[in-house]
Tab-separated table of C-alpha atoms and ligand atoms in Angstrom:
chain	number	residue	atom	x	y	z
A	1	UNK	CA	12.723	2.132	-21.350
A	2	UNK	CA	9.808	3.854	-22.347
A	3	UNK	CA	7.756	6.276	-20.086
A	4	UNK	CA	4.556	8.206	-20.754
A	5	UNK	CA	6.575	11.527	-21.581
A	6	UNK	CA	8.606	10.203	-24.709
A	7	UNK	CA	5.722	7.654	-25.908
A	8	UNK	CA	3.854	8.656	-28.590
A	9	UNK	CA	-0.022	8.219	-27.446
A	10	UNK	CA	-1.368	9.836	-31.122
A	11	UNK	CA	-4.032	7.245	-32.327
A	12	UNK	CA	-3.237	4.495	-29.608
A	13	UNK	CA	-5.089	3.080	-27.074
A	14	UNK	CA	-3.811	2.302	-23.746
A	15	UNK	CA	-4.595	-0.109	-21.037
A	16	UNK	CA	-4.076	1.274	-18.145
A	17	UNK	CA	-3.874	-0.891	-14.572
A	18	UNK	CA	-5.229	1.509	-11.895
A	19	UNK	CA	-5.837	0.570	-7.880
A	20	UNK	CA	-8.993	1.438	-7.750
A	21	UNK	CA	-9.439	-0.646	-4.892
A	22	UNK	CA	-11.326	2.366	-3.104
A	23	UNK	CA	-13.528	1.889	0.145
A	24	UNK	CA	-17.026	2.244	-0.099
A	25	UNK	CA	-20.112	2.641	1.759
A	26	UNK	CA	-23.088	0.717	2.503
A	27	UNK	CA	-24.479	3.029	-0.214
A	28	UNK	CA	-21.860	2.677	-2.934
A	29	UNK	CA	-20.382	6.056	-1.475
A	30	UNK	CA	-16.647	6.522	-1.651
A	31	UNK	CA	-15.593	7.075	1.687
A	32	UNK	CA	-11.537	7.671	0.076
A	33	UNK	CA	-10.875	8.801	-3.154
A	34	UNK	CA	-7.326	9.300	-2.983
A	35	UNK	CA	-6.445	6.039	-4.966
A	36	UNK	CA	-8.386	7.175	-8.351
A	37	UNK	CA	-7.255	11.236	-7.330
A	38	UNK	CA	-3.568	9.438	-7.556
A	39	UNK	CA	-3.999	8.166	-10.821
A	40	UNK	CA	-5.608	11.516	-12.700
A	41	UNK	CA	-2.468	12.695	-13.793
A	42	UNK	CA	-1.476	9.723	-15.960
A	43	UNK	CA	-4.868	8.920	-17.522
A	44	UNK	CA	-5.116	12.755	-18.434
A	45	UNK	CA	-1.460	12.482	-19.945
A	46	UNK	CA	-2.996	9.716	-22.284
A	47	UNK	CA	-5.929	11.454	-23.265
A	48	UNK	CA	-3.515	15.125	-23.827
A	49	UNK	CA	-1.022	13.337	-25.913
A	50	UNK	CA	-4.027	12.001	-28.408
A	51	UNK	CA	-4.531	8.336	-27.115
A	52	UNK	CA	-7.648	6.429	-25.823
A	53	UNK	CA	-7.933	5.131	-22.117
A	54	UNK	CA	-9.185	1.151	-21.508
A	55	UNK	CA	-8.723	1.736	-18.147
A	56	UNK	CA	-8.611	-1.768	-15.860
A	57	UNK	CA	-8.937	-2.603	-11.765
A	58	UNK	CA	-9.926	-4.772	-9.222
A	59	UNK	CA	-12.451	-3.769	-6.511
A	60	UNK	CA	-12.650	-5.845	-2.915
A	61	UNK	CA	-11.998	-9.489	-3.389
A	62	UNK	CA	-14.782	-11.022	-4.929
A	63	UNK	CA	-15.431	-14.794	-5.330
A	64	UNK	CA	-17.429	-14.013	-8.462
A	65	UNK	CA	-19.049	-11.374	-10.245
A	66	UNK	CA	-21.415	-9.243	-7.524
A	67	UNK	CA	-22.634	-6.081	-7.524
A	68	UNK	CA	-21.446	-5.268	-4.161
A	69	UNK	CA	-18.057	-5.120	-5.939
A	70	UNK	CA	-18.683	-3.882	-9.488
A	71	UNK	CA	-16.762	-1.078	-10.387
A	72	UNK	CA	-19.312	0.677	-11.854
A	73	UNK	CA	-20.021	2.461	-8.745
A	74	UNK	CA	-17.188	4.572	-9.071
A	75	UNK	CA	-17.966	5.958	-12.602
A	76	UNK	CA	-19.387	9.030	-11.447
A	77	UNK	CA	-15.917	9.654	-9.325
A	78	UNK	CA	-13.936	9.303	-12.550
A	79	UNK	CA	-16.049	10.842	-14.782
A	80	UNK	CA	-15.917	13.860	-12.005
A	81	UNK	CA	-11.998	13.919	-11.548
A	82	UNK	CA	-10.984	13.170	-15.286
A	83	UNK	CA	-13.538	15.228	-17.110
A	84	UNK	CA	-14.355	12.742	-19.648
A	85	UNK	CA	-17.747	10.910	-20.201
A	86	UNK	CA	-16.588	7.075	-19.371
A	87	UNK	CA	-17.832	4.035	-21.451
A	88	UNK	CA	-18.601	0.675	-19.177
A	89	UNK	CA	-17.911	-2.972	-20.327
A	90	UNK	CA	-19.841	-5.178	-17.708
A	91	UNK	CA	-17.833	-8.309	-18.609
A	92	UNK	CA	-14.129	-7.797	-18.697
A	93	UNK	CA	-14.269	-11.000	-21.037
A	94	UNK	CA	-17.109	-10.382	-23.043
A	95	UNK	CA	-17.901	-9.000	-25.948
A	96	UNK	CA	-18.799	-5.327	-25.007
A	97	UNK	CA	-15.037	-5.239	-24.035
A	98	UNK	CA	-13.638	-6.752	-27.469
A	99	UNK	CA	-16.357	-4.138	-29.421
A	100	UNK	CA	-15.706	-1.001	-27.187
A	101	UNK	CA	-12.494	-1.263	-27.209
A	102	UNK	CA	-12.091	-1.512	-30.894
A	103	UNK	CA	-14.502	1.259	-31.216
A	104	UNK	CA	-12.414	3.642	-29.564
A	105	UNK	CA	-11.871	7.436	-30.782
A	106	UNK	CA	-8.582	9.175	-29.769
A	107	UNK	CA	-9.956	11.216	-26.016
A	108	UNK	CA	-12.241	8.654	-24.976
A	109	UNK	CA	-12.393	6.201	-22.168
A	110	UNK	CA	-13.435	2.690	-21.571
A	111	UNK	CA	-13.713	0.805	-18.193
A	112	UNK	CA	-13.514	-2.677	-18.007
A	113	UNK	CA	-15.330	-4.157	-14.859
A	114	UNK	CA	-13.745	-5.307	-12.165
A	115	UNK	CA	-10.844	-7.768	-13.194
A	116	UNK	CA	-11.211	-9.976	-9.963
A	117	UNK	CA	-15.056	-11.627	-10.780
A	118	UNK	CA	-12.893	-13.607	-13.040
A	119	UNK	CA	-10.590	-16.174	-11.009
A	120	UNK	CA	-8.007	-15.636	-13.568
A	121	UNK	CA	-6.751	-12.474	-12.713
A	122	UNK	CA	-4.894	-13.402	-9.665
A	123	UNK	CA	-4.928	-17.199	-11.441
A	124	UNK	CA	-5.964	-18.551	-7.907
A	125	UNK	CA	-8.112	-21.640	-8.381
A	126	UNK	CA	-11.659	-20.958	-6.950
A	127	UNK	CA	-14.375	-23.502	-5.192
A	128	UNK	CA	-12.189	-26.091	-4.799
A	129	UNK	CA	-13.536	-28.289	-1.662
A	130	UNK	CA	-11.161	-28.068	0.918
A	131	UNK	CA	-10.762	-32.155	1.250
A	132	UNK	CA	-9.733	-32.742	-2.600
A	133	UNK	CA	-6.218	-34.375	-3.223
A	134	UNK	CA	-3.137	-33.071	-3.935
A	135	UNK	CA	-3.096	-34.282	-7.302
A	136	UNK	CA	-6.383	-32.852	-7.622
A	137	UNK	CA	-5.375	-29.839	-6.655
A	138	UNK	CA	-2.214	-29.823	-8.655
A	139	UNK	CA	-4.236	-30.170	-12.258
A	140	UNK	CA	-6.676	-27.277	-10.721
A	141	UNK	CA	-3.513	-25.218	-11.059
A	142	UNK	CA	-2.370	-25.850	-14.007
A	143	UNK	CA	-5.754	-25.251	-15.901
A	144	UNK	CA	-5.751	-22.115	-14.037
A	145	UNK	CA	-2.347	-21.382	-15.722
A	146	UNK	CA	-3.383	-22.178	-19.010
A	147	UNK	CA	-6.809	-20.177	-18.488
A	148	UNK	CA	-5.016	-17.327	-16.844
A	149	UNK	CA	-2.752	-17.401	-20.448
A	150	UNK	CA	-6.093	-16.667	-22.390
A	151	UNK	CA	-7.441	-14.290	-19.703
A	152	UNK	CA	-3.926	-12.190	-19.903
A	153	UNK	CA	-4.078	-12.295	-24.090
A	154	UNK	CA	-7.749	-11.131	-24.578
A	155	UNK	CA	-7.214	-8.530	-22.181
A	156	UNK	CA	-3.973	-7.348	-24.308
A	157	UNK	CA	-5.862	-7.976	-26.866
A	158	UNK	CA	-7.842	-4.569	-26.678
A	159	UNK	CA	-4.890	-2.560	-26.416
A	160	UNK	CA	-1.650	-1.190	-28.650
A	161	UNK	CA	0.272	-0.235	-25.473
A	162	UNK	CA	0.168	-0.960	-21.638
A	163	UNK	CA	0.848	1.446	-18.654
A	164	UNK	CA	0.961	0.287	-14.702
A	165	UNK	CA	0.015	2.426	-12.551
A	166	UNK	CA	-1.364	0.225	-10.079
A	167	UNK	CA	1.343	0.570	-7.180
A	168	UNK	CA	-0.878	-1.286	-4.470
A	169	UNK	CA	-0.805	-4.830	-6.396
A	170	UNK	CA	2.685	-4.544	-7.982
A	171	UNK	CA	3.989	-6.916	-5.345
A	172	UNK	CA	1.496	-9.769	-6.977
A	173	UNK	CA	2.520	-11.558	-10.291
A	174	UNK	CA	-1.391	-11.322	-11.575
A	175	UNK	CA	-2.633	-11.155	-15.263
A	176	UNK	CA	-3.364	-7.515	-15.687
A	177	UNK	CA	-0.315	-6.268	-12.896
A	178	UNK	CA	2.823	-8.309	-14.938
A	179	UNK	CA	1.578	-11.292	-17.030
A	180	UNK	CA	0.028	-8.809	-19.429
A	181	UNK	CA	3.609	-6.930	-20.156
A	182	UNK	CA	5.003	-9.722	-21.967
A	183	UNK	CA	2.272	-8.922	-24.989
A	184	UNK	CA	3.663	-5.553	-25.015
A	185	UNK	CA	7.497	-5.913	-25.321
A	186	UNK	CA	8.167	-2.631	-26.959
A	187	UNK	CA	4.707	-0.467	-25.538
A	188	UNK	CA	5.053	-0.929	-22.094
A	189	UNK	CA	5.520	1.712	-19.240
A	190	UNK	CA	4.900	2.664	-15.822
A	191	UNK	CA	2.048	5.320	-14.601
A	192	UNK	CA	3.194	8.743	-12.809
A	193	UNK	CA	2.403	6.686	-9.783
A	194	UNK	CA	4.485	3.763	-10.249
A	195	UNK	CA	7.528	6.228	-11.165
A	196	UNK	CA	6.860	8.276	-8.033
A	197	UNK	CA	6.425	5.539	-5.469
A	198	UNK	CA	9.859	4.126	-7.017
A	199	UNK	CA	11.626	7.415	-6.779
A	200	UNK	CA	10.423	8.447	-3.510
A	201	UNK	CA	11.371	4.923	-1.760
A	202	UNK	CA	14.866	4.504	-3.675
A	203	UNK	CA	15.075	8.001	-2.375
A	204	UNK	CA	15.266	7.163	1.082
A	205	UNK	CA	16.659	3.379	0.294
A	206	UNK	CA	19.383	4.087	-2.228
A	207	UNK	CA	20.327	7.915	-1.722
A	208	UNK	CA	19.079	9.277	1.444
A	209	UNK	CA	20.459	12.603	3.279
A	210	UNK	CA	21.532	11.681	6.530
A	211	UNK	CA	20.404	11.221	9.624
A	212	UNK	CA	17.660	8.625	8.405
A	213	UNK	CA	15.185	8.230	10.833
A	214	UNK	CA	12.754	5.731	10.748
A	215	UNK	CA	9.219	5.473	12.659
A	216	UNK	CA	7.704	2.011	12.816
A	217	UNK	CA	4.157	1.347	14.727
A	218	UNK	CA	1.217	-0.861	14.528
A	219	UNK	CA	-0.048	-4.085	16.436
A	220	UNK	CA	2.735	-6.812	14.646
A	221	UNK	CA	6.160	-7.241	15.438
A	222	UNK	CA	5.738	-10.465	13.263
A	223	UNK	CA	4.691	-8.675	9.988
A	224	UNK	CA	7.722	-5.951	10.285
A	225	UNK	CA	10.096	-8.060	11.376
A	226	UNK	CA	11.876	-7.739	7.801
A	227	UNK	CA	11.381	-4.527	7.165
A	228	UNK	CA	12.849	-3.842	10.291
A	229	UNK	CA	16.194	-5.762	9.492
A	230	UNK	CA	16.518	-4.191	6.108
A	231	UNK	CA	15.878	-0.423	7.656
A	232	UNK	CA	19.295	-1.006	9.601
A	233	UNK	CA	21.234	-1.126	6.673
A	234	UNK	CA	19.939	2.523	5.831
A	235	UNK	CA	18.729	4.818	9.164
A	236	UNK	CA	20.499	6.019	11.636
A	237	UNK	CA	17.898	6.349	14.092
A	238	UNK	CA	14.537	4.011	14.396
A	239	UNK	CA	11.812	4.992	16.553
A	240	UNK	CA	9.434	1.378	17.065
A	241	UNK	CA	5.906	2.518	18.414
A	242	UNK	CA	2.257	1.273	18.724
A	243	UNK	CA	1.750	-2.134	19.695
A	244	UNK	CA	4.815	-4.114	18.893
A	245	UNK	CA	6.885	-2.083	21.716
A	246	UNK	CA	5.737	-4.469	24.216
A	247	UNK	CA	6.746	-7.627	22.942
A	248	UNK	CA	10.103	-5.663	22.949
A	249	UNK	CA	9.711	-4.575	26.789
A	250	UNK	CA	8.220	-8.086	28.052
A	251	UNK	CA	11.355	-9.670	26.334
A	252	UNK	CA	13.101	-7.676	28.710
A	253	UNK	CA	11.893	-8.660	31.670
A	254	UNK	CA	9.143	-5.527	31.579
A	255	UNK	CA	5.884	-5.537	33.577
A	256	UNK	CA	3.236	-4.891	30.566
A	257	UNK	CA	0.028	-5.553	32.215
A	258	UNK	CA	-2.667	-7.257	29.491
A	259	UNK	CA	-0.985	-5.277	26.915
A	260	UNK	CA	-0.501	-6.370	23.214
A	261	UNK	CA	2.442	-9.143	23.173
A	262	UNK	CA	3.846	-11.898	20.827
A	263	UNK	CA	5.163	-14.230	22.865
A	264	UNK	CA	6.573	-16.650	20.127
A	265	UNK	CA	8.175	-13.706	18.589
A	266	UNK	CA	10.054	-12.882	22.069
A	267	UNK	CA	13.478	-13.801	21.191
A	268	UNK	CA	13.268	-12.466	17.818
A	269	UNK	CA	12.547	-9.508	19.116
A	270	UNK	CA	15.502	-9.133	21.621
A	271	UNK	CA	17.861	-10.917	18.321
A	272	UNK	CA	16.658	-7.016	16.760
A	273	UNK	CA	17.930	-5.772	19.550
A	274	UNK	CA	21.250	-7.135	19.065
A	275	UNK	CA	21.262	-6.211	15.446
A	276	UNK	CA	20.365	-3.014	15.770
A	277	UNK	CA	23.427	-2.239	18.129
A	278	UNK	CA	25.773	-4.306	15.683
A	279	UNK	CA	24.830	-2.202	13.316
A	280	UNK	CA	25.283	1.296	14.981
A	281	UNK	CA	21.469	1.947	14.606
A	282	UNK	CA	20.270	4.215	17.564
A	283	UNK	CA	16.724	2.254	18.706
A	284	UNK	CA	13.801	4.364	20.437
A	285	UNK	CA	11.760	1.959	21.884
A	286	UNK	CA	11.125	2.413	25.242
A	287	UNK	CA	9.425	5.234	27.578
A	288	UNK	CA	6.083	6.133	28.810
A	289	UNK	CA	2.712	5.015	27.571
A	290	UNK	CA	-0.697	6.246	28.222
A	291	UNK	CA	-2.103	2.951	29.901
A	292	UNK	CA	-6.001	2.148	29.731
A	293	UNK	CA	-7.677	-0.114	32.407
A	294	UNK	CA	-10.091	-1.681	29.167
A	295	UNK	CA	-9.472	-1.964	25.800
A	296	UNK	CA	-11.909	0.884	25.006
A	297	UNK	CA	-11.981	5.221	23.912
A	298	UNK	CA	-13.380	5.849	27.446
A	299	UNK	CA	-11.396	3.632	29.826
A	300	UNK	CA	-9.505	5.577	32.567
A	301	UNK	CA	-6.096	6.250	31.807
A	302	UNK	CA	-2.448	6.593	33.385
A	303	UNK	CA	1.199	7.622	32.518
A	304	UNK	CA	3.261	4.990	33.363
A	305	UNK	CA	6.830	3.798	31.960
A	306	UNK	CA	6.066	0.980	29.952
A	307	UNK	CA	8.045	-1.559	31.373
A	308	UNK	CA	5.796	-0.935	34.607
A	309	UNK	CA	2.199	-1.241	33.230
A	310	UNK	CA	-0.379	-2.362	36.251
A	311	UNK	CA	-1.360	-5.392	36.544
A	312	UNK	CA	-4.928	-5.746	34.292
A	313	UNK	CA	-4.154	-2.556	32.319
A	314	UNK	CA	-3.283	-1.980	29.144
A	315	UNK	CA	-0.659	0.393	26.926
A	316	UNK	CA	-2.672	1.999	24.158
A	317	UNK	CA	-0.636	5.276	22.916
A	318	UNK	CA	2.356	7.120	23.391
A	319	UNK	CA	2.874	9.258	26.491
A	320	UNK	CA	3.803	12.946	25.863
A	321	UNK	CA	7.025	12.677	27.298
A	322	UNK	CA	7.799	9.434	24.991
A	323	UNK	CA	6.823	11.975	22.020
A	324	UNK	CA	8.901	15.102	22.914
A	325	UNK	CA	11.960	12.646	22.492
A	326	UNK	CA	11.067	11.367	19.350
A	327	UNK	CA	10.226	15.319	18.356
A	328	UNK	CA	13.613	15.655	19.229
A	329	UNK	CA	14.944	12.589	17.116
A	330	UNK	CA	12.800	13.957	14.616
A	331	UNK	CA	14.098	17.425	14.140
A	332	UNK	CA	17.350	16.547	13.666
A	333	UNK	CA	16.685	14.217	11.017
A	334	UNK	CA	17.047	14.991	7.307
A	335	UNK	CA	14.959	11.665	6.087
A	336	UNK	CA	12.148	10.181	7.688
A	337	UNK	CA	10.730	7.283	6.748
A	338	UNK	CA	7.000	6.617	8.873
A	339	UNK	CA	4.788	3.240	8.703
A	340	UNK	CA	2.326	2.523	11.144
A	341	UNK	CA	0.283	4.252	14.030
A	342	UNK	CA	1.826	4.298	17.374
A	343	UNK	CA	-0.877	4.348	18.913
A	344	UNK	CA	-4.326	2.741	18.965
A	345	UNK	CA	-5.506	5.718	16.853
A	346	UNK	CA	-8.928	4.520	15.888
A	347	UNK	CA	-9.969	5.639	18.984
A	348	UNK	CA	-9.738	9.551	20.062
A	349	UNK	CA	-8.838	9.154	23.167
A	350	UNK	CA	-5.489	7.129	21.932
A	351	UNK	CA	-4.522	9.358	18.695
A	352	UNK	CA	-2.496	11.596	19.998
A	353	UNK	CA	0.624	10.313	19.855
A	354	UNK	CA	0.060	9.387	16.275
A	355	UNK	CA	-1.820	12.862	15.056
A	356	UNK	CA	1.746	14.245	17.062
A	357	UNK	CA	4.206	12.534	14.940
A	358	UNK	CA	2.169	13.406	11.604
A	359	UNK	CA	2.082	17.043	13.102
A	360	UNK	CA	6.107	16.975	13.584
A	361	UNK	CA	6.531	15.720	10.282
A	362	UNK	CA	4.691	17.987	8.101
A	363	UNK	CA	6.285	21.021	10.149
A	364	UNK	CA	10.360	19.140	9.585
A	365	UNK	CA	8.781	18.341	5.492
A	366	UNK	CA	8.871	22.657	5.319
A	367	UNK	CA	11.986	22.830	6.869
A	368	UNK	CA	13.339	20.853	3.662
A	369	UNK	CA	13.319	16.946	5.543
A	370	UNK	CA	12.712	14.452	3.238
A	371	UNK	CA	9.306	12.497	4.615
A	372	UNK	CA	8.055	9.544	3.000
A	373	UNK	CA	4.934	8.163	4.510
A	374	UNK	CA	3.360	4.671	3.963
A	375	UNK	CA	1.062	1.735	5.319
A	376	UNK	CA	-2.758	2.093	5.107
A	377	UNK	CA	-2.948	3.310	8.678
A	378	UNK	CA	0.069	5.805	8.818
A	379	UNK	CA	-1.346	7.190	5.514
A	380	UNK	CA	-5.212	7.540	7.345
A	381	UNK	CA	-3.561	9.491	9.891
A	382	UNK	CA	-1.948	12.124	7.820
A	383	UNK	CA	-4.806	12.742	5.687
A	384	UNK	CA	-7.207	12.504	8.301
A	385	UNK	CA	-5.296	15.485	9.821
A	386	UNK	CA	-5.032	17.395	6.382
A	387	UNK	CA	-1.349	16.848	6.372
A	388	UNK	CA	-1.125	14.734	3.354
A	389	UNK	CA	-0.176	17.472	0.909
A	390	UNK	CA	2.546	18.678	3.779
A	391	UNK	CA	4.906	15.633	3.748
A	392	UNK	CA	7.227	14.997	0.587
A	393	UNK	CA	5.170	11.617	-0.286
A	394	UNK	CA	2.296	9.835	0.747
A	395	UNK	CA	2.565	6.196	-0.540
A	396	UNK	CA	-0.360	4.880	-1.684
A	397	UNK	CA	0.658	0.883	-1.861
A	398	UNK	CA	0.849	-0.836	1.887
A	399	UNK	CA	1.611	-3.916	1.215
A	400	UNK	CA	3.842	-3.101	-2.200
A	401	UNK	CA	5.835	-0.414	-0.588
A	402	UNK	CA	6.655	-2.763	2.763
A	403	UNK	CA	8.093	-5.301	0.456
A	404	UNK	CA	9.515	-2.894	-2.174
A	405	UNK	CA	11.364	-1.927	1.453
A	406	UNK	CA	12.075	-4.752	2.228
A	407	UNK	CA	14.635	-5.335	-0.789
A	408	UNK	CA	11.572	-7.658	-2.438
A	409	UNK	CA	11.687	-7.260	-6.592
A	410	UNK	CA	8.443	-6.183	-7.213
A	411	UNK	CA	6.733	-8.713	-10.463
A	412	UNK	CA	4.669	-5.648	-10.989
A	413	UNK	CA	8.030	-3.384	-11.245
A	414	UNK	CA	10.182	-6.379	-12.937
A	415	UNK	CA	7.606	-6.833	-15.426
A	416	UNK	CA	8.090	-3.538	-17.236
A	417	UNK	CA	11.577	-2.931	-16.571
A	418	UNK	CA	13.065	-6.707	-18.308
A	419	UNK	CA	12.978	-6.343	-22.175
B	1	LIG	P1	-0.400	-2.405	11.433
B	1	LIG	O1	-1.455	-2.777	10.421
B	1	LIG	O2	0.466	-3.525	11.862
B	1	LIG	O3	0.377	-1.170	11.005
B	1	LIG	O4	-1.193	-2.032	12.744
B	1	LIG	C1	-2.106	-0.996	12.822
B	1	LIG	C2	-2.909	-1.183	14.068
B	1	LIG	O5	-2.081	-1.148	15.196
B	1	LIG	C3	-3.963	-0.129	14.284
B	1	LIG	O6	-5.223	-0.708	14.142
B	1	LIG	C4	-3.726	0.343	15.726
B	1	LIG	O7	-4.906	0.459	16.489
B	1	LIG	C5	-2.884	-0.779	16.280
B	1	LIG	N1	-2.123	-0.344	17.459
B	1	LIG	C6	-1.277	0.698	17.563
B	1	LIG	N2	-0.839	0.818	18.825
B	1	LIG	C7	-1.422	-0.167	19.556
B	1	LIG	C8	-1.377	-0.549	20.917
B	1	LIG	N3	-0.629	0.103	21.811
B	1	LIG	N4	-2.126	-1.617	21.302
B	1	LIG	C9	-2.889	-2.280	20.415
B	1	LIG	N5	-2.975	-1.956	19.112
B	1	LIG	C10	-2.242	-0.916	18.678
């Protein structure tokens, strides 16, 4: 396989899929830069070894071309972090793209706008009325395939080798994240990003030191359900927090006052606790919460168990007994995996328990723990804290990395790695 360290750059250009899905603000300010600081090192590694840069996104999810979701608000941020002057084609389609890309001297850099105003990059039929017929809908889909076909060659088109470093859409078969690989059978590779995501994950899937402890928060039991089930093939130890714990308790029999529950997902939830003891794995699920009497930063608050939440109330964040256990779980681990709050963190007055655990693991991380961190929210938390630099890896894809957990072959992945 080939990788950006053995490939031979001199003279070539290189299309490059990047998330640069970045937030932004009402004025076009990026509120979080770490997606485009991610992908620095590879673009630069392009540019070093004497190739040229077409570098490709998508921004938001546009219906259509907008300005509200053009890329080229973020110009300045590359321009900044790469130290390169970068050229703009305002129609990823059109003919500025076919001519600047042709144009292209070894060192410089092209941007093609965002890939999403054009339906074809995620090959989705658009506008279709919502009453139309199956069959209608049917030969909507297949033109879509045939246009996506064109969509994926003109963009390949521009290029003599392609590199993914988009880790955040690998899990989606779209033109420019694995259609496009098939044009380059021989000049394909992933990003530094892609390789560390995979190494860091197989790290604590395939080869992990052990004890494996793994910390799993948020609102959902329903959307970690299977990452859940796969995780007890690997830790030793899983610590469930946030939200989900009380669909957990109430299945139980618990009191949990108006706090967050899935009823239909009741049973499942007490089938993970079966699974979990059939499979040795030691669950941490249960203590005290910090209960709220509204849903709100300044509501008054209580330490109860959480299987004995008052009536009206609500559990919104680990209590600090709950947390020295899990600090105790913690410390004795030599892997820890961590996705999701466990705690409503948004609000002050419930991130504790959450700014706790990313405290505990950047102090185990230089202790020489293994700590892989992922999920959009999990991730917030460490950086908001100014941890992210003090755990072994930050992950940058949410979605990607829950299903890469899962056991889920990634098209984005599978695309480069089949010859
Ligand atoms: P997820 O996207 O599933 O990882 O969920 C993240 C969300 O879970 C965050 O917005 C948190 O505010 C929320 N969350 C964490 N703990 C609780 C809780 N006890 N009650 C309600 N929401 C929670």
């Amino acid at each position: 396989m080939q990788n950006i360290d053995n490939y031979n750059f001199t003279g070539k250009r290189a299309i490059v899929r990047v998330d640069f899905n970045v937030p932004l603000n009402e004025s076009f300010q990026i509120t979080d830069d770490t997606r485009i600081r991610a992908a620095i090192p590879t673009l630069k590694k392009v540019l070093e070894k004497g190739g040229s840069l077409i570098i490709m996104s998508h921004l938001g999810r546009p219906k259509g071309p907008t300005d509200k979701y053009s890329l080229k608000h973020i110009i300045p941020a590359i321009e900044e972090k790469l130290g390169a002057k970068v050229k703009f084609a305002t129609d990823c389609m059109g003919e500025d793209a076919k001519e600047l890309s042709a144009s292209l001297k070894p060192g410089e850099v092209l941007l093609l706008e965002n890939l999403r105003f054009y339906a074809e990059e995620e090959g989705k039929p658009r506008g279709l009325a919502e009453d139309v017929t199956d069959e209608v809908k049917k030969a909507a889909k297949a033109e879509m395939k045939e246009k996506q076909k064109e969509f994926t060659k003109k963009l390949a088109s521009y290029a003599d080798c392609y590199i993914n470093d988009a880790f955040g859409t690998a899990h989606r078969a779209h033109a420019s994240t694995a259609l496009i690989a098939k044009h380059f059978p021989n000049d394909k590779m992933f990003g530094y990003v892609m390789e560390g995501e995979i190494k860091a994950i197989d790290k604590v899937l395939k080869s992990p030191e052990h004890p494996v402890t793994a910390i799993i928060g948020g609102a959902k039991v329903s959307s970690k359900i299977a990452i859940i089930e796969k995780l007890f093939d690997v830790v030793d130890n899983m610590i469930i927090g946030g939200g989900m714990v009380f669909t957990f308790v109430k299945a139980q029999g618990g009191k949990i006052g108006n706090s967050l529950c899935e009823e239909d997902q009741m049973e499942l939830a007490l089938s993970i606790l079966e699974k979990a003891k059939a499979k040795g794995v030691k669950l941490y699920y249960s203590g005290e919460v910090i209960a709220a009497d509204s849903f709100s930063n300044d509501a008054k608050t209580v330490i109860c168990p959480d299987n004995n939440i008052p009536e009206g109330w609500l559990g919104m964040d680990a209590a600090p007994s709950t947390l020295k256990e899990w600090e105790e779980v913690l410390r004795a681990s030599k892997t820890v995996l961590w996705n999701g709050p466990v705690g409503v963190f948004e609000m002050p007055a419930f991130a504790n328990g959450t700014n706790k655990i990313a405290e505990i693991l950047a102090d185990i991380t230089s202790h020489g723990v293994f700590t892989l961190v992922g999920g959009g929210d999990s991730v917030a938390a460490v950086t908001q804290m100014g941890f992210a630099n003090k755990v072994s890896y930050v992950s940058t894809g949410g979605g990607a990395m829950l299903e890469y957990l899962e056991g889920i072959e990634l098209p984005g992945i599978a695309a480069i790695k089949e010859s």
